[in-house]
PDB file of C-alpha atoms in Angstrom:
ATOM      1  CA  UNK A   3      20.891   3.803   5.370  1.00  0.00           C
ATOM      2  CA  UNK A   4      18.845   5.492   8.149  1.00  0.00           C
ATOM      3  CA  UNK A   5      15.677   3.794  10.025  1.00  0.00           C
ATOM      4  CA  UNK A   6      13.666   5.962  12.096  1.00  0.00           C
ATOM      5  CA  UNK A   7      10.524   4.587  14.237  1.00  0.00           C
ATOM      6  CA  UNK A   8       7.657   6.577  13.652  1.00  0.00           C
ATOM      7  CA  UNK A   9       4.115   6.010  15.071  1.00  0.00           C
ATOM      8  CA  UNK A  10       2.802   2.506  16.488  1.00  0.00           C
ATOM      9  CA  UNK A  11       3.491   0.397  13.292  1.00  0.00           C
ATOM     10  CA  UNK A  12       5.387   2.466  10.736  1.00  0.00           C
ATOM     11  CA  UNK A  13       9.085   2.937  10.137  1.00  0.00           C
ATOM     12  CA  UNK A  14      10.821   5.288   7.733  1.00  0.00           C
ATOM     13  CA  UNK A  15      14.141   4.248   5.861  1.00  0.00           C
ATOM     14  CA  UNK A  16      16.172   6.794   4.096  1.00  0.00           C
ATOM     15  CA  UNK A  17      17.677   4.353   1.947  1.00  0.00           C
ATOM     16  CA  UNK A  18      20.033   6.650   0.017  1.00  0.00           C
ATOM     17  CA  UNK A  19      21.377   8.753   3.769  1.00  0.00           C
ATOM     18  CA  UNK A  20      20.154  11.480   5.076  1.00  0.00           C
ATOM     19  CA  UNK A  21      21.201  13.997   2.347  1.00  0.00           C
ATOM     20  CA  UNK A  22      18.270  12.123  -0.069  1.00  0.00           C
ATOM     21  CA  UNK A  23      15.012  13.516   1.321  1.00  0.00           C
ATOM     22  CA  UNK A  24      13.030  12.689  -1.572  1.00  0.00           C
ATOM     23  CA  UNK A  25      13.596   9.091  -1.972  1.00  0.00           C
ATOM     24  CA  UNK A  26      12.482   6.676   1.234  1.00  0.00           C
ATOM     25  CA  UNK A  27      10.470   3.639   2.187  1.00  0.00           C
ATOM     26  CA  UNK A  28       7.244   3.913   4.929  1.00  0.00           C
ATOM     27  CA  UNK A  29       6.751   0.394   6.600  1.00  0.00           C
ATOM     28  CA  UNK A  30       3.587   0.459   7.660  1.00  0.00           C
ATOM     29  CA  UNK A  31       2.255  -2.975  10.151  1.00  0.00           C
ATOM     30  CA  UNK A  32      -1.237  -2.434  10.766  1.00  0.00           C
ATOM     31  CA  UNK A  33      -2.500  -3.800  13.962  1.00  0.00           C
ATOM     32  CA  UNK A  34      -6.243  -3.984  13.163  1.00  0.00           C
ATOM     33  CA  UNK A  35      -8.107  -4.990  10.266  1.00  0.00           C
ATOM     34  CA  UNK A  36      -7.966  -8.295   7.551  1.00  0.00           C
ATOM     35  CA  UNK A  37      -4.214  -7.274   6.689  1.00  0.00           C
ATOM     36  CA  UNK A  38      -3.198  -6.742  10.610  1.00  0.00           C
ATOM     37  CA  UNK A  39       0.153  -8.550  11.648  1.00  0.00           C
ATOM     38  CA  UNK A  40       1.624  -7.979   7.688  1.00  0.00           C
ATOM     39  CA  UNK A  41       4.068  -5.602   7.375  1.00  0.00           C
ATOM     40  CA  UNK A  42       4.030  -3.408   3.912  1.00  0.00           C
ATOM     41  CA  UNK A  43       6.869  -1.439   2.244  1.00  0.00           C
ATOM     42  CA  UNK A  44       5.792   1.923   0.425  1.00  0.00           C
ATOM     43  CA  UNK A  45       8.642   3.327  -1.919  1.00  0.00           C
ATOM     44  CA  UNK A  46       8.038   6.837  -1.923  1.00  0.00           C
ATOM     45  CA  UNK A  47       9.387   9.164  -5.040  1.00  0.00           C
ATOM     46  CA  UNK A  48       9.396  12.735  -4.282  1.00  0.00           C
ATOM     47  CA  UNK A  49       8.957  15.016  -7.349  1.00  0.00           C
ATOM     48  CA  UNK A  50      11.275  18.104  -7.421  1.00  0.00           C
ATOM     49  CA  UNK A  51       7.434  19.795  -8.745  1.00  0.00           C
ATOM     50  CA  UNK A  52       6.545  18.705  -4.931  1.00  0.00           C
ATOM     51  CA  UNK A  53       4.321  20.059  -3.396  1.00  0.00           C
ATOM     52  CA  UNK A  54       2.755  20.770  -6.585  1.00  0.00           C
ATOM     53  CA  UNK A  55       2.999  17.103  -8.064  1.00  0.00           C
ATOM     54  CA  UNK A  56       2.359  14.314  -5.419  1.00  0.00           C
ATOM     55  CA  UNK A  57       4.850  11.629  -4.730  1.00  0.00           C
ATOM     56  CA  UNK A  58       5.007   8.549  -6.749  1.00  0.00           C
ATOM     57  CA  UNK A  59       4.194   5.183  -4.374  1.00  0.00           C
ATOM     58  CA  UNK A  60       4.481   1.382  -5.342  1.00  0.00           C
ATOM     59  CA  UNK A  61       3.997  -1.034  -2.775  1.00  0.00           C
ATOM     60  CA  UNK A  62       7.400  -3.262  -2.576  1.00  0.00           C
ATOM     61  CA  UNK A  63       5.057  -6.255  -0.938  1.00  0.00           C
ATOM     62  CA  UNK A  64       2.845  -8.440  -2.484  1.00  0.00           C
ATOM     63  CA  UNK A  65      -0.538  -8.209  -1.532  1.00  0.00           C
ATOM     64  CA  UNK A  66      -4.317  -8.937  -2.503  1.00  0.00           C
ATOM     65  CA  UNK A  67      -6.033  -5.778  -2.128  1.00  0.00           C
ATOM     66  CA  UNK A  68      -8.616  -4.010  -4.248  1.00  0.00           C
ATOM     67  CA  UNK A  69      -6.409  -1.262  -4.149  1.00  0.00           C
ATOM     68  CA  UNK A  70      -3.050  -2.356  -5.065  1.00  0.00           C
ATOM     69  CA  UNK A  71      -2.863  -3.762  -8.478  1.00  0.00           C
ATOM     70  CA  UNK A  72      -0.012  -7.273  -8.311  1.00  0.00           C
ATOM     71  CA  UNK A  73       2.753  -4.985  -9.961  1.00  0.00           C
ATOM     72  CA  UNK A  74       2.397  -2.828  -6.588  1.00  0.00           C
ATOM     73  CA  UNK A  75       0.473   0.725  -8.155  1.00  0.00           C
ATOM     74  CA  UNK A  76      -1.762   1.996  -5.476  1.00  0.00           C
ATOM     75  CA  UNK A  77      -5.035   3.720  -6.103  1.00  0.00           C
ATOM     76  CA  UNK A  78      -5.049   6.654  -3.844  1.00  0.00           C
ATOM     77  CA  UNK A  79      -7.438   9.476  -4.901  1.00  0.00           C
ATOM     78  CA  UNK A  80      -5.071  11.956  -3.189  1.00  0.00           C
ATOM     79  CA  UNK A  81      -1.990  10.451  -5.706  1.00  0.00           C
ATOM     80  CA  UNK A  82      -3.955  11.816  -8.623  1.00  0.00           C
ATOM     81  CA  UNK A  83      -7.064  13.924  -9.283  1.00  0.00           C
ATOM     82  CA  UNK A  84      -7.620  14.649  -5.200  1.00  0.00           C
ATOM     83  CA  UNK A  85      -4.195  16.044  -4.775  1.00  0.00           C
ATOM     84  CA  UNK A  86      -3.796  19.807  -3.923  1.00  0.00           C
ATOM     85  CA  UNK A  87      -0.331  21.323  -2.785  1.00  0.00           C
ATOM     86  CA  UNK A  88      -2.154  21.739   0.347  1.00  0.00           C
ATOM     87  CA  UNK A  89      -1.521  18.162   1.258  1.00  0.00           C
ATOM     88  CA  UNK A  90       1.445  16.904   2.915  1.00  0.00           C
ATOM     89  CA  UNK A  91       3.697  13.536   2.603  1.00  0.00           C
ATOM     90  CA  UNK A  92       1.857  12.792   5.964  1.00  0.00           C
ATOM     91  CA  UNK A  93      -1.761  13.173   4.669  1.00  0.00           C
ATOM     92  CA  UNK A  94      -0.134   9.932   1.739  1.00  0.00           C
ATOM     93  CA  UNK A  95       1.186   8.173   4.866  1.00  0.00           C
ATOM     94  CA  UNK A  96      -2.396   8.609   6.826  1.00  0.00           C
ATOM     95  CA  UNK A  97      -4.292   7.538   3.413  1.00  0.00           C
ATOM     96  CA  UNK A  98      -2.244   3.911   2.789  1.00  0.00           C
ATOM     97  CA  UNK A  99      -2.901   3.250   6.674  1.00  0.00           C
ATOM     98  CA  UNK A 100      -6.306   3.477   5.884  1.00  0.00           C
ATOM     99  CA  UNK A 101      -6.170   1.447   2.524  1.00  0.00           C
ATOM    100  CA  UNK A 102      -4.778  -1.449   4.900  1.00  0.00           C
ATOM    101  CA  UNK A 103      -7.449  -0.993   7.066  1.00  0.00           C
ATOM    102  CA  UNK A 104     -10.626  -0.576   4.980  1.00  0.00           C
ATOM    103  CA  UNK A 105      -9.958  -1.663   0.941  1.00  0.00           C
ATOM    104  CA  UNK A 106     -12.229   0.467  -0.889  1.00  0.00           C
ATOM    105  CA  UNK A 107     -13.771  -1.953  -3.923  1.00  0.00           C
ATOM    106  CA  UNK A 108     -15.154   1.010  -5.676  1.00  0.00           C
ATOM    107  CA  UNK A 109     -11.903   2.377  -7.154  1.00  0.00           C
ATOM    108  CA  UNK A 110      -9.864  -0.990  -7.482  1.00  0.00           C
ATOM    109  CA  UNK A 111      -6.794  -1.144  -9.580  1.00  0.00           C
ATOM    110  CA  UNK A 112      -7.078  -5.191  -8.515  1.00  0.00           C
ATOM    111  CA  UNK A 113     -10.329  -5.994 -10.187  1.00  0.00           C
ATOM    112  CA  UNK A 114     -10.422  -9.537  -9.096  1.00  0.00           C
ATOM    113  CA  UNK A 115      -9.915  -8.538  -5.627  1.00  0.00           C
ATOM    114  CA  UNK A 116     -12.340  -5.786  -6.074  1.00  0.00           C
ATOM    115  CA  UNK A 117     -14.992  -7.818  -7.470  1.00  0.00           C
ATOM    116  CA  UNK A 118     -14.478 -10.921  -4.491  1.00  0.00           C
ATOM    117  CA  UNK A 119     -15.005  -8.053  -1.882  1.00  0.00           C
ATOM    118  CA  UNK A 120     -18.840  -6.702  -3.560  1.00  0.00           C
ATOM    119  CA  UNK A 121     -19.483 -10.322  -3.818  1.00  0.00           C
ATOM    120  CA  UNK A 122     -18.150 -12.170  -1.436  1.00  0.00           C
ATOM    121  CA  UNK A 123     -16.564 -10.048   1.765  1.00  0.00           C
ATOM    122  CA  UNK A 124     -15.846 -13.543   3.375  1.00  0.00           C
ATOM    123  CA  UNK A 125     -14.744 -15.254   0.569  1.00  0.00           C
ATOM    124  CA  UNK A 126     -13.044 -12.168   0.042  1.00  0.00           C
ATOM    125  CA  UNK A 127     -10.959 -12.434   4.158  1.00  0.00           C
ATOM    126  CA  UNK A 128     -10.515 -16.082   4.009  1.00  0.00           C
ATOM    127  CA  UNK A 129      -8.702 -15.635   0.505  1.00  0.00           C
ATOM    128  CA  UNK A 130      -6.549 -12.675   2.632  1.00  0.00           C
ATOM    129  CA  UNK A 131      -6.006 -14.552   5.212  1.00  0.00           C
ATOM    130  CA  UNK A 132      -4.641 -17.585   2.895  1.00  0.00           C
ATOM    131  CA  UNK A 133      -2.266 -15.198   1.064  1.00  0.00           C
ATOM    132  CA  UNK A 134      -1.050 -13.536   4.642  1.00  0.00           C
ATOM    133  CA  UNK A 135       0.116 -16.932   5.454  1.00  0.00           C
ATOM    134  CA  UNK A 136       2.083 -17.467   2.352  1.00  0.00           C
ATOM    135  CA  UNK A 137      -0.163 -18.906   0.208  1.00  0.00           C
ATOM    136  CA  UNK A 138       0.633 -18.676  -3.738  1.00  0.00           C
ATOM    137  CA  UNK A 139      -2.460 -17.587  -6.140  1.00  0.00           C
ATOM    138  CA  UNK A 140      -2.711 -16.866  -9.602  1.00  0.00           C
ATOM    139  CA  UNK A 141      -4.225 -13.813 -10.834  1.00  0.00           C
ATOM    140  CA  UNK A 142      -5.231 -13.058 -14.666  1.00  0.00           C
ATOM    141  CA  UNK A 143      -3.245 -16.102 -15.980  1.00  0.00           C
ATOM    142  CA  UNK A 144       0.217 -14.930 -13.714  1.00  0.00           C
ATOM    143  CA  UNK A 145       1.337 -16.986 -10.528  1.00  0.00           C
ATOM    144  CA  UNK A 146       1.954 -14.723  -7.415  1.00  0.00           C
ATOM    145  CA  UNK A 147       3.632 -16.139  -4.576  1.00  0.00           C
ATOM    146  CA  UNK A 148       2.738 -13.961  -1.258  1.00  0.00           C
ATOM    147  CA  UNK A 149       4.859 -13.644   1.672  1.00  0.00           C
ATOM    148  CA  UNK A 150       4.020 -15.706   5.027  1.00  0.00           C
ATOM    149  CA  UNK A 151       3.150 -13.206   7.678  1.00  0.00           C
ATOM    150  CA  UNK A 152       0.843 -15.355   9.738  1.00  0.00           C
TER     151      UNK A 152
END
């Protein structure tokens, strides 16, 4: 297994060695925003039709974002109809930042939290900021349990 430290916040993990390019993990730790001081694992699958295909990304951690359904899919416009073979595994990494730091309700693959965040932005933080610190929540009849980060 190989950990490198990227920018402020993010490590990489090439899980399988070095020789396995195509399959790793991004931590990202964002240091602003509602999710800021929780630490989120990206598993990154790199087609072999790369650059042509975009990379396949679940997100390993639990979390309550409009954006990342409870089974870990994310909704990134650039993982399906945006992407171009102009874009680079760097643009994805730059993109989930920025789903951590501003959840976009208007393209949610978590309805629920979707919906809380149009009606209810603060009802919408404090229930973040109750699953951040461990809290467990059920969501369309299943119980999630959310790890503590706060």
């Amino acid at each position: 297994m190989s950990e490198l430290k990227m920018d402020k916040g993010m490590t990489l993990n090439l899980y399988n060695g070095p020789e396995d390019l195509m399959n790793f993990k991004i931590t990202v730790a964002p240091d602003d925003g509602m999710y800021k001081r929780g630490v989120f694992v990206f598993d990154f699958k790199v087609p072999k039709t790369y650059p042509h295909d975009p990379p396949k990304v679940q997100c390993e951690t639990t979390v309550f974002h409009p954006n990342i359904d409870m089974e870990g899919h994310v909704c990134l416009n650039i993982l399906r109809e945006d992407w171009k073979p102009v874009l680079t595994i760097n643009s994805v990494i730059m993109g989930l930042q920025f789903l951590m730091l501003e959840p976009n309700p208007d393209d949610p693959l978590n309805k629920k939290a979707a919906q809380l965040l149009i009606e209810d932005p603060g009802g919408f933080k404090r229930t973040v900021d109750a699953t951040m610190k461990g809290k467990s929540m059920q969501i369309d009849g299943k119980m999630y349990t959310f790890q503590k980060f706060r």
